[in-house]
Each structure stands twice: as C-alpha cells, then as structure tokens.
mmCIF file of C-alpha atoms and ligand atoms in Angstrom:
data_model
loop_
_atom_site.group_PDB
_atom_site.id
_atom_site.type_symbol
_atom_site.label_atom_id
_atom_site.label_comp_id
_atom_site.label_asym_id
_atom_site.label_seq_id
_atom_site.Cartn_x
_atom_site.Cartn_y
_atom_site.Cartn_z
ATOM 1 C CA MET A 1 -0.260 0.241 -0.210
ATOM 2 C CA LEU A 2 1.252 3.607 -0.737
ATOM 3 C CA THR A 3 1.703 6.018 2.467
ATOM 4 C CA ASN A 4 -0.119 9.658 2.487
ATOM 5 C CA GLY A 5 3.308 11.128 1.215
ATOM 6 C CA SER A 6 5.491 11.608 4.183
ATOM 7 C CA GLN A 7 5.941 15.225 5.452
ATOM 8 C CA THR A 8 9.712 15.644 3.828
ATOM 9 C CA GLU A 9 8.301 14.570 0.533
ATOM 10 C CA ARG A 10 5.486 17.007 0.655
ATOM 11 C CA ILE A 11 8.266 19.958 1.328
ATOM 12 C CA GLU A 12 10.732 18.307 -1.466
ATOM 13 C CA ALA A 13 7.851 18.838 -3.187
ATOM 14 C CA GLY A 14 7.049 22.455 -2.467
ATOM 15 C CA THR A 15 4.770 22.643 0.468
ATOM 16 C CA GLY A 16 1.465 25.034 -0.566
ATOM 17 C CA LYS A 17 2.053 24.859 -4.238
ATOM 18 C CA MET A 18 2.045 21.451 -5.265
ATOM 19 C CA PRO A 19 0.515 20.884 -9.104
ATOM 20 C CA ARG A 20 -2.894 19.345 -8.856
ATOM 21 C CA HIS A 21 -2.472 17.899 -12.413
ATOM 22 C CA VAL A 22 1.132 17.044 -14.034
ATOM 23 C CA ALA A 23 1.330 15.177 -17.588
ATOM 24 C CA ILE A 24 4.392 13.715 -18.764
ATOM 25 C CA ILE A 25 5.693 13.273 -22.309
ATOM 26 C CA MET A 26 7.858 10.253 -21.851
ATOM 27 C CA ASP A 27 10.529 10.439 -24.343
ATOM 28 C CA GLY A 28 13.310 8.559 -25.184
ATOM 29 C CA ASN A 29 13.111 4.759 -24.854
ATOM 30 C CA GLY A 30 14.349 4.618 -28.195
ATOM 31 C CA ARG A 31 17.685 6.671 -27.993
ATOM 32 C CA TRP A 32 18.110 4.805 -24.407
ATOM 33 C CA ALA A 33 18.183 1.444 -26.006
ATOM 34 C CA LYS A 34 20.581 2.596 -28.720
ATOM 35 C CA LYS A 35 23.041 4.187 -26.569
ATOM 36 C CA ARG A 36 23.554 0.271 -25.138
ATOM 37 C CA MET A 37 23.254 -1.291 -28.527
ATOM 38 C CA LEU A 38 20.195 -2.775 -27.256
ATOM 39 C CA PRO A 39 16.449 -3.505 -29.809
ATOM 40 C CA ARG A 40 14.348 -0.472 -29.443
ATOM 41 C CA ALA A 41 11.782 -2.988 -27.737
ATOM 42 C CA MET A 42 14.347 -3.369 -24.498
ATOM 43 C CA GLY A 43 13.701 0.650 -24.156
ATOM 44 C CA HIS A 44 10.215 0.662 -24.175
ATOM 45 C CA LYS A 45 10.334 -2.436 -21.812
ATOM 46 C CA ARG A 46 12.333 -0.235 -19.282
ATOM 47 C CA GLY A 47 10.266 2.457 -20.014
ATOM 48 C CA VAL A 48 7.053 0.537 -18.436
ATOM 49 C CA GLU A 49 9.201 -0.112 -15.595
ATOM 50 C CA THR A 50 9.425 3.810 -15.269
ATOM 51 C CA VAL A 51 5.632 3.930 -15.707
ATOM 52 C CA ARG A 52 5.383 1.547 -12.856
ATOM 53 C CA LYS A 53 7.709 3.604 -10.660
ATOM 54 C CA ILE A 54 6.515 7.038 -10.956
ATOM 55 C CA VAL A 55 2.779 5.877 -10.741
ATOM 56 C CA ARG A 56 3.638 4.869 -7.631
ATOM 57 C CA ALA A 57 5.836 7.792 -6.700
ATOM 58 C CA ALA A 58 2.617 9.997 -7.850
ATOM 59 C CA GLY A 59 0.353 8.582 -4.922
ATOM 60 C CA GLU A 60 3.754 8.861 -2.369
ATOM 61 C CA LEU A 61 3.869 12.540 -3.560
ATOM 62 C CA GLY A 62 -0.045 13.615 -3.005
ATOM 63 C CA LEU A 63 -0.463 13.834 -6.720
ATOM 64 C CA GLU A 64 -3.888 14.065 -7.410
ATOM 65 C CA THR A 65 -4.051 13.631 -11.365
ATOM 66 C CA LEU A 66 -0.803 12.802 -13.401
ATOM 67 C CA THR A 67 -1.144 12.146 -17.477
ATOM 68 C CA LEU A 68 1.120 9.991 -19.193
ATOM 69 C CA TYR A 69 1.750 10.032 -22.946
ATOM 70 C CA ALA A 70 2.352 6.602 -23.626
ATOM 71 C CA PHE A 71 0.879 6.274 -27.923
ATOM 72 C CA SER A 72 -0.032 9.239 -29.951
ATOM 73 C CA SER A 73 -2.198 9.004 -33.114
ATOM 74 C CA GLU A 74 1.214 9.881 -35.285
ATOM 75 C CA ASN A 75 2.984 6.810 -33.559
ATOM 76 C CA TRP A 76 0.988 4.321 -36.023
ATOM 77 C CA LYS A 77 3.809 5.756 -38.569
ATOM 78 C CA ARG A 78 6.259 3.843 -36.810
ATOM 79 C CA PRO A 79 7.351 0.035 -38.119
ATOM 80 C CA GLU A 80 4.404 -2.550 -37.537
ATOM 81 C CA ASP A 81 6.874 -4.679 -35.288
ATOM 82 C CA GLU A 82 7.439 -1.086 -33.112
ATOM 83 C CA ILE A 83 3.658 -0.838 -32.837
ATOM 84 C CA ASN A 84 3.827 -4.685 -32.243
ATOM 85 C CA ASP A 85 5.867 -4.245 -29.342
ATOM 86 C CA LEU A 86 4.319 -1.564 -27.639
ATOM 87 C CA MET A 87 0.933 -2.678 -27.977
ATOM 88 C CA GLY A 88 2.097 -6.056 -26.384
ATOM 89 C CA LEU A 89 3.947 -4.315 -23.314
ATOM 90 C CA MET A 90 -0.010 -2.242 -23.230
ATOM 91 C CA ARG A 91 -1.640 -5.211 -22.459
ATOM 92 C CA GLU A 92 0.748 -6.722 -19.994
ATOM 93 C CA PHE A 93 1.219 -3.880 -17.847
ATOM 94 C CA ILE A 94 -2.781 -3.522 -17.651
ATOM 95 C CA LYS A 95 -3.105 -7.008 -16.704
ATOM 96 C CA SER A 96 0.031 -6.971 -14.400
ATOM 97 C CA ASP A 97 -0.690 -3.383 -12.973
ATOM 98 C CA LEU A 98 -4.538 -3.703 -12.298
ATOM 99 C CA ASP A 99 -4.412 -4.717 -9.098
ATOM 100 C CA GLU A 100 -1.899 -3.071 -7.488
ATOM 101 C CA PHE A 101 -4.044 0.238 -8.916
ATOM 102 C CA ALA A 102 -7.090 -1.176 -6.779
ATOM 103 C CA ALA A 103 -4.774 -1.216 -4.132
ATOM 104 C CA ASN A 104 -3.944 2.150 -4.157
ATOM 105 C CA ASP A 105 -6.373 3.882 -4.973
ATOM 106 C CA VAL A 106 -5.610 4.998 -8.434
ATOM 107 C CA ARG A 107 -8.459 5.650 -10.634
ATOM 108 C CA LEU A 108 -7.816 4.853 -14.349
ATOM 109 C CA LYS A 109 -8.945 7.121 -17.170
ATOM 110 C CA ILE A 110 -8.187 7.343 -20.935
ATOM 111 C CA ILE A 111 -8.212 10.224 -23.192
ATOM 112 C CA GLY A 112 -7.252 9.508 -26.875
ATOM 113 C CA ASN A 113 -9.319 7.595 -29.631
ATOM 114 C CA TYR A 114 -8.602 4.467 -27.561
ATOM 115 C CA LYS A 115 -11.331 2.762 -29.053
ATOM 116 C CA ALA A 116 -9.811 2.455 -32.418
ATOM 117 C CA LEU A 117 -6.876 -0.367 -30.809
ATOM 118 C CA ALA A 118 -7.245 -4.229 -30.815
ATOM 119 C CA PRO A 119 -10.683 -5.275 -29.323
ATOM 120 C CA ASP A 120 -9.370 -7.440 -26.591
ATOM 121 C CA ILE A 121 -6.939 -3.784 -25.545
ATOM 122 C CA VAL A 122 -10.322 -1.925 -25.290
ATOM 123 C CA GLU A 123 -11.951 -4.413 -23.716
ATOM 124 C CA MET A 124 -9.309 -4.841 -20.693
ATOM 125 C CA LEU A 125 -9.372 -1.017 -20.571
ATOM 126 C CA GLU A 126 -13.348 -0.411 -20.409
ATOM 127 C CA GLU A 127 -12.804 -3.299 -17.497
ATOM 128 C CA SER A 128 -10.057 -1.421 -15.737
ATOM 129 C CA ILE A 129 -11.623 1.709 -15.949
ATOM 130 C CA ALA A 130 -15.064 0.163 -14.446
ATOM 131 C CA ARG A 131 -12.933 -1.781 -11.647
ATOM 132 C CA THR A 132 -10.954 1.534 -10.560
ATOM 133 C CA SER A 133 -13.827 4.016 -10.819
ATOM 134 C CA GLN A 134 -14.401 4.542 -6.983
ATOM 135 C CA ASN A 135 -10.662 5.166 -6.369
ATOM 136 C CA THR A 136 -10.233 8.545 -5.316
ATOM 137 C CA ARG A 137 -6.731 8.710 -4.209
ATOM 138 C CA THR A 138 -5.018 9.324 -7.585
ATOM 139 C CA THR A 139 -6.272 9.765 -10.992
ATOM 140 C CA LEU A 140 -3.963 7.982 -13.876
ATOM 141 C CA ALA A 141 -4.655 9.214 -17.334
ATOM 142 C CA VAL A 142 -2.905 7.538 -19.777
ATOM 143 C CA ALA A 143 -2.794 8.950 -23.473
ATOM 144 C CA LEU A 144 -3.446 6.477 -26.268
ATOM 145 C CA ASN A 145 -4.121 6.871 -29.578
ATOM 146 C CA TYR A 146 -3.906 10.818 -28.581
ATOM 147 C CA GLY A 147 -3.650 13.492 -30.285
ATOM 148 C CA ALA A 148 -4.374 16.826 -29.339
ATOM 149 C CA GLN A 149 -6.213 18.089 -32.696
ATOM 150 C CA ASP A 150 -7.811 15.304 -33.168
ATOM 151 C CA GLU A 151 -9.017 15.678 -29.457
ATOM 152 C CA LEU A 152 -10.499 19.344 -30.083
ATOM 153 C CA VAL A 153 -11.906 18.112 -33.347
ATOM 154 C CA ARG A 154 -13.847 15.253 -31.620
ATOM 155 C CA ALA A 155 -15.031 17.891 -29.146
ATOM 156 C CA ALA A 156 -15.628 20.857 -31.250
ATOM 157 C CA ARG A 157 -18.327 18.548 -33.269
ATOM 158 C CA SER A 158 -19.820 17.754 -29.548
ATOM 159 C CA ALA A 159 -19.866 21.098 -28.572
ATOM 160 C CA ALA A 160 -21.262 21.831 -32.356
ATOM 161 C CA ALA A 161 -24.480 19.015 -32.004
ATOM 162 C CA GLN A 162 -25.127 20.084 -28.230
ATOM 163 C CA GLY A 163 -25.568 23.892 -29.454
ATOM 164 C CA GLU A 164 -22.817 26.713 -29.431
ATOM 165 C CA ILE A 165 -19.421 26.664 -29.902
ATOM 166 C CA THR A 166 -17.785 28.369 -26.537
ATOM 167 C CA VAL A 167 -14.663 28.008 -24.582
ATOM 168 C CA GLU A 168 -16.666 26.086 -21.947
ATOM 169 C CA SER A 169 -18.531 23.883 -23.978
ATOM 170 C CA ILE A 170 -15.377 22.779 -25.742
ATOM 171 C CA GLU A 171 -13.690 22.285 -22.471
ATOM 172 C CA ALA A 172 -16.541 20.203 -21.681
ATOM 173 C CA ASN A 173 -16.095 17.904 -24.807
ATOM 174 C CA LEU A 174 -12.443 17.503 -24.517
ATOM 175 C CA ASP A 175 -11.303 13.848 -23.176
ATOM 176 C CA THR A 176 -9.882 15.302 -20.041
ATOM 177 C CA ALA A 177 -13.426 16.842 -18.988
ATOM 178 C CA GLY A 178 -13.832 16.444 -15.500
ATOM 179 C CA LEU A 179 -9.824 16.454 -14.811
ATOM 180 C CA PRO A 180 -8.178 19.503 -12.672
ATOM 181 C CA PRO A 181 -6.660 22.321 -14.657
ATOM 182 C CA LEU A 182 -3.052 21.150 -15.960
ATOM 183 C CA ASP A 183 -0.908 22.709 -13.853
ATOM 184 C CA LEU A 184 2.722 21.247 -15.241
ATOM 185 C CA LEU A 185 3.763 19.597 -17.874
ATOM 186 C CA ILE A 186 6.776 17.568 -18.383
ATOM 187 C CA ARG A 187 8.702 16.472 -21.330
ATOM 188 C CA THR A 188 11.966 13.581 -21.111
ATOM 189 C CA SER A 189 14.947 12.843 -23.380
ATOM 190 C CA GLY A 190 15.679 16.802 -23.922
ATOM 191 C CA GLU A 191 13.156 17.374 -26.958
ATOM 192 C CA GLN A 192 11.510 20.500 -26.200
ATOM 193 C CA ARG A 193 8.376 20.582 -28.667
ATOM 194 C CA LEU A 194 4.432 19.411 -27.552
ATOM 195 C CA SER A 195 4.169 16.697 -30.437
ATOM 196 C CA ASN A 196 0.446 16.994 -30.750
ATOM 197 C CA PHE A 197 -0.227 16.718 -26.721
ATOM 198 C CA MET A 198 -2.416 18.584 -24.699
ATOM 199 C CA LEU A 199 -2.490 21.968 -27.182
ATOM 200 C CA TRP A 200 -5.942 22.987 -25.309
ATOM 201 C CA GLN A 201 -5.020 22.218 -21.793
ATOM 202 C CA ALA A 202 -1.105 23.391 -22.020
ATOM 203 C CA ALA A 203 -2.248 27.003 -22.391
ATOM 204 C CA TYR A 204 -1.135 28.103 -18.909
ATOM 205 C CA ALA A 205 0.822 25.148 -18.029
ATOM 206 C CA GLU A 206 3.873 25.715 -16.749
ATOM 207 C CA PHE A 207 6.702 23.274 -18.624
ATOM 208 C CA TRP A 208 9.733 21.524 -17.501
ATOM 209 C CA PHE A 209 12.291 19.648 -19.781
ATOM 210 C CA THR A 210 14.752 17.363 -18.899
ATOM 211 C CA ASP A 211 17.847 15.841 -20.657
ATOM 212 C CA THR A 212 17.014 11.885 -19.128
ATOM 213 C CA LEU A 213 15.771 9.625 -21.053
ATOM 214 C CA TRP A 214 12.436 8.415 -20.036
ATOM 215 C CA PRO A 215 13.726 4.651 -18.741
ATOM 216 C CA ASP A 216 15.961 6.983 -16.207
ATOM 217 C CA PHE A 217 13.574 9.105 -14.754
ATOM 218 C CA SER A 218 12.932 8.900 -11.643
ATOM 219 C CA LYS A 219 10.774 9.571 -8.902
ATOM 220 C CA ASP A 220 13.825 12.006 -7.027
ATOM 221 C CA GLU A 221 13.483 14.089 -10.682
ATOM 222 C CA LEU A 222 9.590 14.419 -10.624
ATOM 223 C CA ALA A 223 10.164 15.620 -7.078
ATOM 224 C CA GLN A 224 12.606 18.150 -8.300
ATOM 225 C CA ALA A 225 10.365 19.014 -11.071
ATOM 226 C CA LEU A 226 7.673 19.466 -8.430
ATOM 227 C CA THR A 227 9.879 22.100 -6.511
ATOM 228 C CA GLU A 228 11.046 23.991 -9.285
ATOM 229 C CA PHE A 229 6.891 24.382 -10.164
ATOM 230 C CA SER A 230 6.564 25.797 -6.529
ATOM 231 C CA THR A 231 8.959 28.476 -7.262
ATOM 232 C CA ARG A 232 6.787 29.822 -10.595
ATOM 233 C CA GLU A 233 4.785 32.500 -10.142
ATOM 234 C CA ARG A 234 1.815 31.995 -12.876
ATOM 235 C CA ARG A 235 -0.039 35.085 -13.832
ATOM 236 C CA TYR A 236 -2.321 33.978 -16.702
ATOM 237 C CA GLY A 237 -2.258 37.529 -18.372
ATOM 238 C CA GLY A 238 -3.265 39.148 -15.536
ATOM 239 C CA ARG A 239 -0.874 41.716 -13.202
HETATM 240 C C1 LIG B 1 8.963 7.232 -26.574
HETATM 241 O O1 LIG B 1 10.086 6.861 -26.760
HETATM 242 C C2 LIG B 1 7.780 6.219 -26.234
HETATM 243 C C3 LIG B 1 6.922 6.736 -27.398
HETATM 244 C C4 LIG B 1 6.728 7.168 -28.325
HETATM 245 C C5 LIG B 1 5.832 5.277 -27.827
HETATM 246 P P1 LIG B 1 10.081 7.081 -28.399
HETATM 247 O O2 LIG B 1 10.155 5.472 -28.971
HETATM 248 O O3 LIG B 1 9.662 7.952 -28.915
HETATM 249 O O4 LIG B 1 12.147 7.533 -28.270
HETATM 250 P P2 LIG B 1 12.718 7.901 -29.061
HETATM 251 O O5 LIG B 1 12.454 9.320 -28.913
HETATM 252 O O6 LIG B 1 12.966 7.503 -30.313
HETATM 253 O O7 LIG B 1 14.416 7.982 -28.348
HETATM 254 C C1 LIG B 2 6.075 11.778 -28.227
HETATM 255 O O1 LIG B 2 6.969 11.199 -28.730
HETATM 256 C C2 LIG B 2 5.049 10.526 -28.068
HETATM 257 C C3 LIG B 2 4.798 10.038 -26.696
HETATM 258 C C4 LIG B 2 5.626 9.903 -26.008
HETATM 259 C C5 LIG B 2 3.972 8.674 -26.716
HETATM 260 P P1 LIG B 2 7.537 10.831 -30.414
HETATM 261 O O2 LIG B 2 8.828 10.564 -29.769
HETATM 262 O O3 LIG B 2 6.470 10.258 -30.783
HETATM 263 O O4 LIG B 2 7.605 12.542 -30.834
HETATM 264 P P2 LIG B 2 8.700 13.040 -31.771
HETATM 265 O O5 LIG B 2 7.904 12.410 -33.225
HETATM 266 O O6 LIG B 2 9.951 13.006 -31.671
HETATM 267 O O7 LIG B 2 7.752 14.728 -31.864
HETATM 268 MG MG1 LIG B 3 10.762 10.389 -29.270
#
C-alpha cells in the first residue's frame, strides 16, 4: 500500500504550491536502447518499468492527477513490429498492474481515441476503468492513440451538436473533461516540443524539460520538477 506521502516528501515537493495535475511526455526509450546497443523494444520495456515507478511516486508525493503520453495518433507511422511491441507491453501492463492500482486507490482514465485500438485492448481498458472508477486518491490518465488536434476536432463536433461553441462547451467535451486544469507539463529526452499533446490544456501550464531519457527518469527527478514548479509565478495574463 502507498503511504500518504511523508512530510519530508511534501516539503521536497514544495509545500503549498503542489501542482494538482502533472502530465508527462515520456520520450527517449529508443535512444536509451540505442546507447546500450539494445533493440528498441528493450527501451520500451524499461520505459514501462519507469511508468510503474512514477505512478507509485505520484501517489506517494500526493499528486491528484498524473497524465502520461503513451502512444500518439502519429505513432502509427512507426514500423509494424515496433507498434506490436508497444501494444504487447500495453496488454502486459494493464494485466499486471491493475491489482496494484486497485490496492493503491488509483483511478484509471484513458484519453485519446482508444476505441480504435485492438478490441481485446479496448475491452481490457474498459474493464479496468470500471474496476477503478470508485478510487479517489490518484487519477492516472493514460493518453492512448491520442492527438490533441483529433481531440479538439471531436470536442468541437460534440459541442456544435449540443448547441453553441464556446470555451466552456469545448472544454466540457475534451477527453480531459472532469480532470483538474493542467499545471505542469514535463518532457523527457531533451526534446522541447508538444508533439500534438494537450494543446488546449497547455494554455497556462508550466513547462519543465529534462535531458534524462524516460527509462532513467526517477521519483527524485519528479520531485525536483515539483519543487521548481512551486517557485514559478503564474500570472494568467494578469498583473
Ligand atoms: C517514447 O520513446 C515512447 C513512445 C513514443 C511510444 P521513443 O520511442 O519516442 O524514443 P526515442 O524518441 O526514439 O528515443
Ligand atoms: C511523443 O513522442 C509521443 C509519446 C511520448 C507517446 P514522439 O517520439 O512520438 O514525438 P516526436 O516524433 O519526437 O515529435
Ligand atoms: Mg521519441
């Protein structure tokens, strides 16, 4: 079981100004493997282990919502064998970690057009979402077959079908509806771009970049990002 996050951890994470919602673009699995002359699949495998660690860490650090970019709507451009590896890891992850989510009060949410994934994955995801729906400690939102432009088009269509298009009506139809506003966006591996991730939600998010490749990302580094977040002054266009 997770503890409620020790006092020290809370202070490390910057007392008072903890982000409610952190999203991570988990990048660099391929380069991690390449550096070690390993197949890319090994990088993805290690990447999943980091996901496990960071989901635990999020609970321990007292984060309310963690969103992880796992597969983009553009990642279908990759070779078929890599896509198969990634989908295989996804199946394994859901199977092996669902019990832990249930035990640690983690609620699973999926953003992105996940219904277009293989039927067995869709079924597993929907079961997991249902099984964890009453959990309240941490929400883990996994972005699967996610592209922000696609999300916005779907949201705008639904909003239009319901009536007027406004900021509120679009927001209410985004995949992230119901989640707290995005406070902090982290990207690993040294790339400094959004790659079609949470374009709308990032409007007033703070950004934090690290050269660390995703398989090497750690709880300490997450805590460091939270500490730095606590020193940022957010103005939202005001004075
Ligand atoms: C991130 O690692 C994982 C996914 C995009 C699925 P990459 O596979 O993009 O790793 P690099 O960027 O090639 O190092
Ligand atoms: C973004 O990483 C997508 C995920 C982390 C799932 P990519 O590696 O696909 O992004 P680009 O191609 O470098 O922009
Ligand atoms: Mg990449």
